[in-house]
Amino acid sequence: MKSKHAYYIPQGTLLAAKCDDYMAQYFIDFLPYSELIPLDNFFSFNHESDNFELICPLIKTVIQHKKSTNECDLFKITTSVNAILAHFVKDLNLSHDKFKPFLQAITQINANYKSELSISHLASSIGYNGEYFSRAFKTAFGISPQTYIINKRLSVAKHLLLTTDLPVSTIATECGYSDPLYFTKAFTKHMGMSPTLFKLATKTEDL
């Protein structure tokens, strides 16, 4: 990593960084502030920015207000996070015209990922049948609605594994999986390692 540079690190990435000189480092987890996750479903990113002088004050704003419940402070956080991401966004991975009809369905997924989500119910909520909805959703976003639901749940799982000491069974429930073994299987397929190994690996990287 270079001094006075900012980096976009995809969620769940195991990172080993080294710098020979002293540096102050700031990290922001976008998950608490972003409803449309995982972000890589919607945007492609540059992973490095030399606009640190512009990004640093925005990071400090997020840090300053992160524990506040005041609506004005929360607005400042959201605005700052969006401005930070704007420095890394390279391309929009979707069609504007095809995106709009599915905002309602995505909002439902984001709000109810812990519950059992029916593709047919999501489709009917925006006036489509299930088969057409699945095809059109994939055309708009490049992934099926079922894959989006899985990605959403596993994104939350990675966040909880990285930031809490909750047992895997509890994390499974928090992410909408009633069966911890099925959750472990899904997570392992997605990440190439079990939730337990993922947590251990991230702890090891922090040493």
PDB file of C-alpha atoms in Angstrom:
ATOM      1  CA  MET A   1       0.000   0.000   0.000  1.00  0.00           C
ATOM      2  CA  LYS A   2       1.154   3.535  -0.778  1.00  0.00           C
ATOM      3  CA  SER A   3       1.076   6.519   1.512  1.00  0.00           C
ATOM      4  CA  LYS A   4      -1.700   9.035   0.789  1.00  0.00           C
ATOM      5  CA  HIS A   5      -3.616   6.549  -1.344  1.00  0.00           C
ATOM      6  CA  ALA A   6      -7.059   5.066  -0.755  1.00  0.00           C
ATOM      7  CA  TYR A   7      -8.067   1.500  -1.584  1.00  0.00           C
ATOM      8  CA  TYR A   8     -11.368  -0.226  -2.254  1.00  0.00           C
ATOM      9  CA  ILE A   9     -11.221  -3.746  -0.789  1.00  0.00           C
ATOM     10  CA  PRO A  10     -14.091  -6.071  -1.791  1.00  0.00           C
ATOM     11  CA  GLN A  11     -16.027  -7.337   1.191  1.00  0.00           C
ATOM     12  CA  GLY A  12     -14.706 -10.551   2.731  1.00  0.00           C
ATOM     13  CA  THR A  13     -11.260 -10.197   1.129  1.00  0.00           C
ATOM     14  CA  LEU A  14      -8.407 -11.492   3.253  1.00  0.00           C
ATOM     15  CA  LEU A  15      -5.785  -8.750   3.158  1.00  0.00           C
ATOM     16  CA  ALA A  16      -2.124  -8.785   4.163  1.00  0.00           C
ATOM     17  CA  ALA A  17      -0.624  -5.288   3.839  1.00  0.00           C
ATOM     18  CA  LYS A  18       2.885  -4.085   4.573  1.00  0.00           C
ATOM     19  CA  CYS A  19       4.423  -0.636   4.683  1.00  0.00           C
ATOM     20  CA  ASP A  20       8.031   0.102   5.643  1.00  0.00           C
ATOM     21  CA  ASP A  21       7.181   3.575   6.946  1.00  0.00           C
ATOM     22  CA  TYR A  22       4.796   4.665   9.704  1.00  0.00           C
ATOM     23  CA  MET A  23       1.294   5.325   8.440  1.00  0.00           C
ATOM     24  CA  ALA A  24      -2.062   6.083  10.006  1.00  0.00           C
ATOM     25  CA  GLN A  25      -4.666   3.850   8.362  1.00  0.00           C
ATOM     26  CA  TYR A  26      -8.436   4.291   8.253  1.00  0.00           C
ATOM     27  CA  PHE A  27     -10.925   1.540   7.420  1.00  0.00           C
ATOM     28  CA  ILE A  28     -14.629   1.902   6.631  1.00  0.00           C
ATOM     29  CA  ASP A  29     -17.020  -1.030   6.364  1.00  0.00           C
ATOM     30  CA  PHE A  30     -19.698   0.016   3.869  1.00  0.00           C
ATOM     31  CA  LEU A  31     -22.167  -2.710   4.867  1.00  0.00           C
ATOM     32  CA  PRO A  32     -23.956  -0.772   7.636  1.00  0.00           C
ATOM     33  CA  TYR A  33     -24.525   2.176   5.294  1.00  0.00           C
ATOM     34  CA  SER A  34     -25.380   0.478   1.999  1.00  0.00           C
ATOM     35  CA  GLU A  35     -28.729  -1.124   1.238  1.00  0.00           C
ATOM     36  CA  LEU A  36     -27.679  -2.330  -2.209  1.00  0.00           C
ATOM     37  CA  ILE A  37     -25.124  -4.976  -1.327  1.00  0.00           C
ATOM     38  CA  PRO A  38     -23.000  -6.663  -2.445  1.00  0.00           C
ATOM     39  CA  LEU A  39     -22.014  -3.505  -4.316  1.00  0.00           C
ATOM     40  CA  ASP A  40     -20.061  -5.423  -6.949  1.00  0.00           C
ATOM     41  CA  ASN A  41     -23.393  -6.651  -8.352  1.00  0.00           C
ATOM     42  CA  PHE A  42     -24.132  -3.088  -9.448  1.00  0.00           C
ATOM     43  CA  PHE A  43     -20.811  -1.364 -10.038  1.00  0.00           C
ATOM     44  CA  SER A  44     -17.307  -2.163 -11.164  1.00  0.00           C
ATOM     45  CA  PHE A  45     -14.609  -0.465  -9.126  1.00  0.00           C
ATOM     46  CA  ASN A  46     -11.120   0.859  -9.446  1.00  0.00           C
ATOM     47  CA  HIS A  47      -9.281  -0.586  -6.451  1.00  0.00           C
ATOM     48  CA  GLU A  48      -6.934   2.353  -5.880  1.00  0.00           C
ATOM     49  CA  SER A  49      -7.383   6.115  -5.754  1.00  0.00           C
ATOM     50  CA  ASP A  50      -4.789   8.859  -5.386  1.00  0.00           C
ATOM     51  CA  ASN A  51      -7.498  11.320  -4.272  1.00  0.00           C
ATOM     52  CA  PHE A  52      -6.754  10.684  -0.614  1.00  0.00           C
ATOM     53  CA  GLU A  53      -6.693  14.389   0.231  1.00  0.00           C
ATOM     54  CA  LEU A  54     -10.357  14.526  -0.830  1.00  0.00           C
ATOM     55  CA  ILE A  55     -11.334  11.159   0.655  1.00  0.00           C
ATOM     56  CA  CYS A  56      -9.694  11.594   4.077  1.00  0.00           C
ATOM     57  CA  PRO A  57     -12.041  14.359   5.348  1.00  0.00           C
ATOM     58  CA  LEU A  58     -15.022  12.229   4.282  1.00  0.00           C
ATOM     59  CA  ILE A  59     -13.671   9.238   6.213  1.00  0.00           C
ATOM     60  CA  LYS A  60     -13.176  11.401   9.286  1.00  0.00           C
ATOM     61  CA  THR A  61     -16.783  12.611   9.014  1.00  0.00           C
ATOM     62  CA  VAL A  62     -18.015   8.998   9.064  1.00  0.00           C
ATOM     63  CA  ILE A  63     -15.797   8.169  12.052  1.00  0.00           C
ATOM     64  CA  GLN A  64     -16.881  11.311  13.918  1.00  0.00           C
ATOM     65  CA  HIS A  65     -20.610  10.566  13.607  1.00  0.00           C
ATOM     66  CA  LYS A  66     -20.680   6.746  13.419  1.00  0.00           C
ATOM     67  CA  LYS A  67     -22.217   6.281  16.889  1.00  0.00           C
ATOM     68  CA  SER A  68     -24.763   9.054  16.525  1.00  0.00           C
ATOM     69  CA  THR A  69     -28.492   8.398  16.128  1.00  0.00           C
ATOM     70  CA  ASN A  70     -29.230  11.989  15.142  1.00  0.00           C
ATOM     71  CA  GLU A  71     -30.905  12.146  11.714  1.00  0.00           C
ATOM     72  CA  CYS A  72     -28.691  15.006  10.572  1.00  0.00           C
ATOM     73  CA  ASP A  73     -25.535  13.067  11.507  1.00  0.00           C
ATOM     74  CA  LEU A  74     -26.827   9.921   9.786  1.00  0.00           C
ATOM     75  CA  PHE A  75     -27.438  11.978   6.657  1.00  0.00           C
ATOM     76  CA  LYS A  76     -23.849  13.253   6.851  1.00  0.00           C
ATOM     77  CA  ILE A  77     -22.589   9.658   7.116  1.00  0.00           C
ATOM     78  CA  THR A  78     -24.639   8.464   4.134  1.00  0.00           C
ATOM     79  CA  THR A  79     -23.585  11.438   2.027  1.00  0.00           C
ATOM     80  CA  SER A  80     -19.916  10.945   2.956  1.00  0.00           C
ATOM     81  CA  VAL A  81     -19.992   7.213   2.197  1.00  0.00           C
ATOM     82  CA  ASN A  82     -21.570   7.853  -1.209  1.00  0.00           C
ATOM     83  CA  ALA A  83     -18.930  10.483  -1.933  1.00  0.00           C
ATOM     84  CA  ILE A  84     -16.136   8.073  -0.947  1.00  0.00           C
ATOM     85  CA  LEU A  85     -17.484   5.346  -3.218  1.00  0.00           C
ATOM     86  CA  ALA A  86     -17.786   7.839  -6.071  1.00  0.00           C
ATOM     87  CA  HIS A  87     -13.978   8.076  -6.128  1.00  0.00           C
ATOM     88  CA  PHE A  88     -13.731   4.356  -6.934  1.00  0.00           C
ATOM     89  CA  VAL A  89     -16.713   3.624  -9.200  1.00  0.00           C
ATOM     90  CA  LYS A  90     -15.578   2.810 -12.715  1.00  0.00           C
ATOM     91  CA  ASP A  91     -18.728   1.609 -14.458  1.00  0.00           C
ATOM     92  CA  LEU A  92     -22.381   0.936 -13.707  1.00  0.00           C
ATOM     93  CA  ASN A  93     -23.045  -2.748 -14.324  1.00  0.00           C
ATOM     94  CA  LEU A  94     -26.710  -2.391 -15.226  1.00  0.00           C
ATOM     95  CA  SER A  95     -29.188  -0.762 -17.535  1.00  0.00           C
ATOM     96  CA  HIS A  96     -30.931   2.291 -16.083  1.00  0.00           C
ATOM     97  CA  ASP A  97     -34.180   1.513 -17.889  1.00  0.00           C
ATOM     98  CA  LYS A  98     -34.277  -2.117 -16.816  1.00  0.00           C
ATOM     99  CA  PHE A  99     -33.182  -1.338 -13.272  1.00  0.00           C
ATOM    100  CA  LYS A 100     -36.099   0.849 -12.170  1.00  0.00           C
ATOM    101  CA  PRO A 101     -38.920  -1.759 -12.094  1.00  0.00           C
ATOM    102  CA  PHE A 102     -36.904  -3.988  -9.769  1.00  0.00           C
ATOM    103  CA  LEU A 103     -36.115  -1.460  -7.044  1.00  0.00           C
ATOM    104  CA  GLN A 104     -39.185  -2.541  -5.107  1.00  0.00           C
ATOM    105  CA  ALA A 105     -38.196  -6.211  -5.255  1.00  0.00           C
ATOM    106  CA  ILE A 106     -34.622  -5.411  -4.201  1.00  0.00           C
ATOM    107  CA  THR A 107     -35.931  -3.309  -1.322  1.00  0.00           C
ATOM    108  CA  GLN A 108     -38.019  -6.273  -0.177  1.00  0.00           C
ATOM    109  CA  ILE A 109     -35.012  -8.595  -0.328  1.00  0.00           C
ATOM    110  CA  ASN A 110     -32.810  -6.169   1.589  1.00  0.00           C
ATOM    111  CA  ALA A 111     -35.439  -5.718   4.293  1.00  0.00           C
ATOM    112  CA  ASN A 112     -36.486  -9.377   4.581  1.00  0.00           C
ATOM    113  CA  TYR A 113     -33.388 -11.476   3.829  1.00  0.00           C
ATOM    114  CA  LYS A 114     -33.799 -13.180   7.243  1.00  0.00           C
ATOM    115  CA  SER A 115     -37.199 -14.488   6.179  1.00  0.00           C
ATOM    116  CA  GLU A 116     -38.165 -17.083   3.595  1.00  0.00           C
ATOM    117  CA  LEU A 117     -38.315 -15.249   0.287  1.00  0.00           C
ATOM    118  CA  SER A 118     -40.452 -16.546  -2.551  1.00  0.00           C
ATOM    119  CA  ILE A 119     -39.466 -15.593  -6.098  1.00  0.00           C
ATOM    120  CA  SER A 120     -43.110 -15.826  -7.150  1.00  0.00           C
ATOM    121  CA  HIS A 121     -44.126 -13.410  -4.373  1.00  0.00           C
ATOM    122  CA  LEU A 122     -41.369 -10.958  -5.307  1.00  0.00           C
ATOM    123  CA  ALA A 123     -42.468 -11.191  -8.941  1.00  0.00           C
ATOM    124  CA  SER A 124     -46.148 -10.622  -8.202  1.00  0.00           C
ATOM    125  CA  SER A 125     -45.305  -7.623  -6.017  1.00  0.00           C
ATOM    126  CA  ILE A 126     -44.113  -5.770  -9.128  1.00  0.00           C
ATOM    127  CA  GLY A 127     -46.706  -7.247 -11.466  1.00  0.00           C
ATOM    128  CA  TYR A 128     -44.684 -10.027 -13.142  1.00  0.00           C
ATOM    129  CA  ASN A 129     -44.962 -13.784 -13.205  1.00  0.00           C
ATOM    130  CA  GLY A 130     -42.089 -15.734 -11.679  1.00  0.00           C
ATOM    131  CA  GLU A 131     -40.447 -16.958 -14.888  1.00  0.00           C
ATOM    132  CA  TYR A 132     -40.458 -13.556 -16.607  1.00  0.00           C
ATOM    133  CA  PHE A 133     -39.305 -11.824 -13.411  1.00  0.00           C
ATOM    134  CA  SER A 134     -36.297 -14.143 -13.065  1.00  0.00           C
ATOM    135  CA  ARG A 135     -35.263 -13.648 -16.694  1.00  0.00           C
ATOM    136  CA  ALA A 136     -35.709  -9.867 -16.612  1.00  0.00           C
ATOM    137  CA  PHE A 137     -33.937  -9.525 -13.254  1.00  0.00           C
ATOM    138  CA  LYS A 138     -30.926 -11.433 -14.587  1.00  0.00           C
ATOM    139  CA  THR A 139     -30.882  -9.310 -17.735  1.00  0.00           C
ATOM    140  CA  ALA A 140     -30.875  -6.136 -15.622  1.00  0.00           C
ATOM    141  CA  PHE A 141     -28.338  -7.186 -12.986  1.00  0.00           C
ATOM    142  CA  GLY A 142     -26.373 -10.057 -14.483  1.00  0.00           C
ATOM    143  CA  ILE A 143     -27.448 -12.455 -11.725  1.00  0.00           C
ATOM    144  CA  SER A 144     -30.683 -14.266 -10.875  1.00  0.00           C
ATOM    145  CA  PRO A 145     -32.884 -13.019  -8.008  1.00  0.00           C
ATOM    146  CA  GLN A 146     -32.071 -16.208  -6.098  1.00  0.00           C
ATOM    147  CA  THR A 147     -28.341 -15.520  -6.465  1.00  0.00           C
ATOM    148  CA  TYR A 148     -28.873 -11.952  -5.293  1.00  0.00           C
ATOM    149  CA  ILE A 149     -30.653 -13.248  -2.173  1.00  0.00           C
ATOM    150  CA  ILE A 150     -27.797 -15.683  -1.477  1.00  0.00           C
ATOM    151  CA  ASN A 151     -25.175 -12.971  -2.019  1.00  0.00           C
ATOM    152  CA  LYS A 152     -27.063 -10.618   0.280  1.00  0.00           C
ATOM    153  CA  ARG A 153     -27.249 -13.214   3.050  1.00  0.00           C
ATOM    154  CA  LEU A 154     -23.604 -14.235   2.715  1.00  0.00           C
ATOM    155  CA  SER A 155     -22.486 -10.597   2.667  1.00  0.00           C
ATOM    156  CA  VAL A 156     -24.200 -10.129   6.016  1.00  0.00           C
ATOM    157  CA  ALA A 157     -22.626 -13.388   7.229  1.00  0.00           C
ATOM    158  CA  LYS A 158     -19.118 -12.179   6.345  1.00  0.00           C
ATOM    159  CA  HIS A 159     -19.784  -8.892   8.110  1.00  0.00           C
ATOM    160  CA  LEU A 160     -20.918 -10.677  11.285  1.00  0.00           C
ATOM    161  CA  LEU A 161     -17.988 -13.095  11.182  1.00  0.00           C
ATOM    162  CA  LEU A 162     -15.571 -10.191  10.845  1.00  0.00           C
ATOM    163  CA  THR A 163     -17.119  -7.899  13.447  1.00  0.00           C
ATOM    164  CA  THR A 164     -18.720 -10.110  16.125  1.00  0.00           C
ATOM    165  CA  ASP A 165     -18.016 -13.192  18.225  1.00  0.00           C
ATOM    166  CA  LEU A 166     -21.424 -14.731  17.532  1.00  0.00           C
ATOM    167  CA  PRO A 167     -21.421 -18.514  17.067  1.00  0.00           C
ATOM    168  CA  VAL A 168     -21.890 -19.817  13.531  1.00  0.00           C
ATOM    169  CA  SER A 169     -25.353 -21.182  14.380  1.00  0.00           C
ATOM    170  CA  THR A 170     -26.522 -17.710  15.462  1.00  0.00           C
ATOM    171  CA  ILE A 171     -25.007 -16.072  12.395  1.00  0.00           C
ATOM    172  CA  ALA A 172     -26.803 -18.627  10.217  1.00  0.00           C
ATOM    173  CA  THR A 173     -30.133 -17.601  11.764  1.00  0.00           C
ATOM    174  CA  GLU A 174     -29.313 -13.889  11.443  1.00  0.00           C
ATOM    175  CA  CYS A 175     -28.704 -14.429   7.726  1.00  0.00           C
ATOM    176  CA  GLY A 176     -31.920 -16.313   7.029  1.00  0.00           C
ATOM    177  CA  TYR A 177     -30.660 -19.901   7.271  1.00  0.00           C
ATOM    178  CA  SER A 178     -32.667 -22.122   9.614  1.00  0.00           C
ATOM    179  CA  ASP A 179     -30.170 -24.971   9.170  1.00  0.00           C
ATOM    180  CA  PRO A 180     -26.578 -24.113  10.268  1.00  0.00           C
ATOM    181  CA  LEU A 181     -25.191 -27.052   8.275  1.00  0.00           C
ATOM    182  CA  TYR A 182     -26.814 -25.793   5.077  1.00  0.00           C
ATOM    183  CA  PHE A 183     -25.477 -22.299   5.839  1.00  0.00           C
ATOM    184  CA  THR A 184     -21.958 -23.716   6.286  1.00  0.00           C
ATOM    185  CA  LYS A 185     -22.253 -25.566   2.979  1.00  0.00           C
ATOM    186  CA  ALA A 186     -23.460 -22.436   1.138  1.00  0.00           C
ATOM    187  CA  PHE A 187     -20.766 -20.255   2.718  1.00  0.00           C
ATOM    188  CA  THR A 188     -18.018 -22.772   1.918  1.00  0.00           C
ATOM    189  CA  LYS A 189     -19.130 -23.000  -1.711  1.00  0.00           C
ATOM    190  CA  HIS A 190     -19.146 -19.197  -1.984  1.00  0.00           C
ATOM    191  CA  MET A 191     -15.862 -18.465  -0.154  1.00  0.00           C
ATOM    192  CA  GLY A 192     -13.859 -21.645  -0.610  1.00  0.00           C
ATOM    193  CA  MET A 193     -13.625 -22.116   3.156  1.00  0.00           C
ATOM    194  CA  SER A 194     -15.985 -22.732   6.061  1.00  0.00           C
ATOM    195  CA  PRO A 195     -17.294 -19.858   8.229  1.00  0.00           C
ATOM    196  CA  THR A 196     -15.076 -21.070  11.086  1.00  0.00           C
ATOM    197  CA  LEU A 197     -11.948 -21.074   8.923  1.00  0.00           C
ATOM    198  CA  PHE A 198     -12.888 -17.684   7.454  1.00  0.00           C
ATOM    199  CA  LYS A 199     -13.127 -16.175  10.931  1.00  0.00           C
ATOM    200  CA  LEU A 200      -9.874 -17.826  11.987  1.00  0.00           C
ATOM    201  CA  ALA A 201      -8.107 -16.578   8.858  1.00  0.00           C
ATOM    202  CA  THR A 202      -9.237 -12.994   9.440  1.00  0.00           C
ATOM    203  CA  LYS A 203      -8.116 -13.156  13.071  1.00  0.00           C
ATOM    204  CA  THR A 204      -4.736 -14.486  11.945  1.00  0.00           C
ATOM    205  CA  GLU A 205      -4.356 -11.642   9.433  1.00  0.00           C
ATOM    206  CA  ASP A 206      -4.922  -9.145  12.242  1.00  0.00           C
ATOM    207  CA  LEU A 207      -1.986 -10.449  14.307  1.00  0.00           C
TER     208      LEU A 207
END
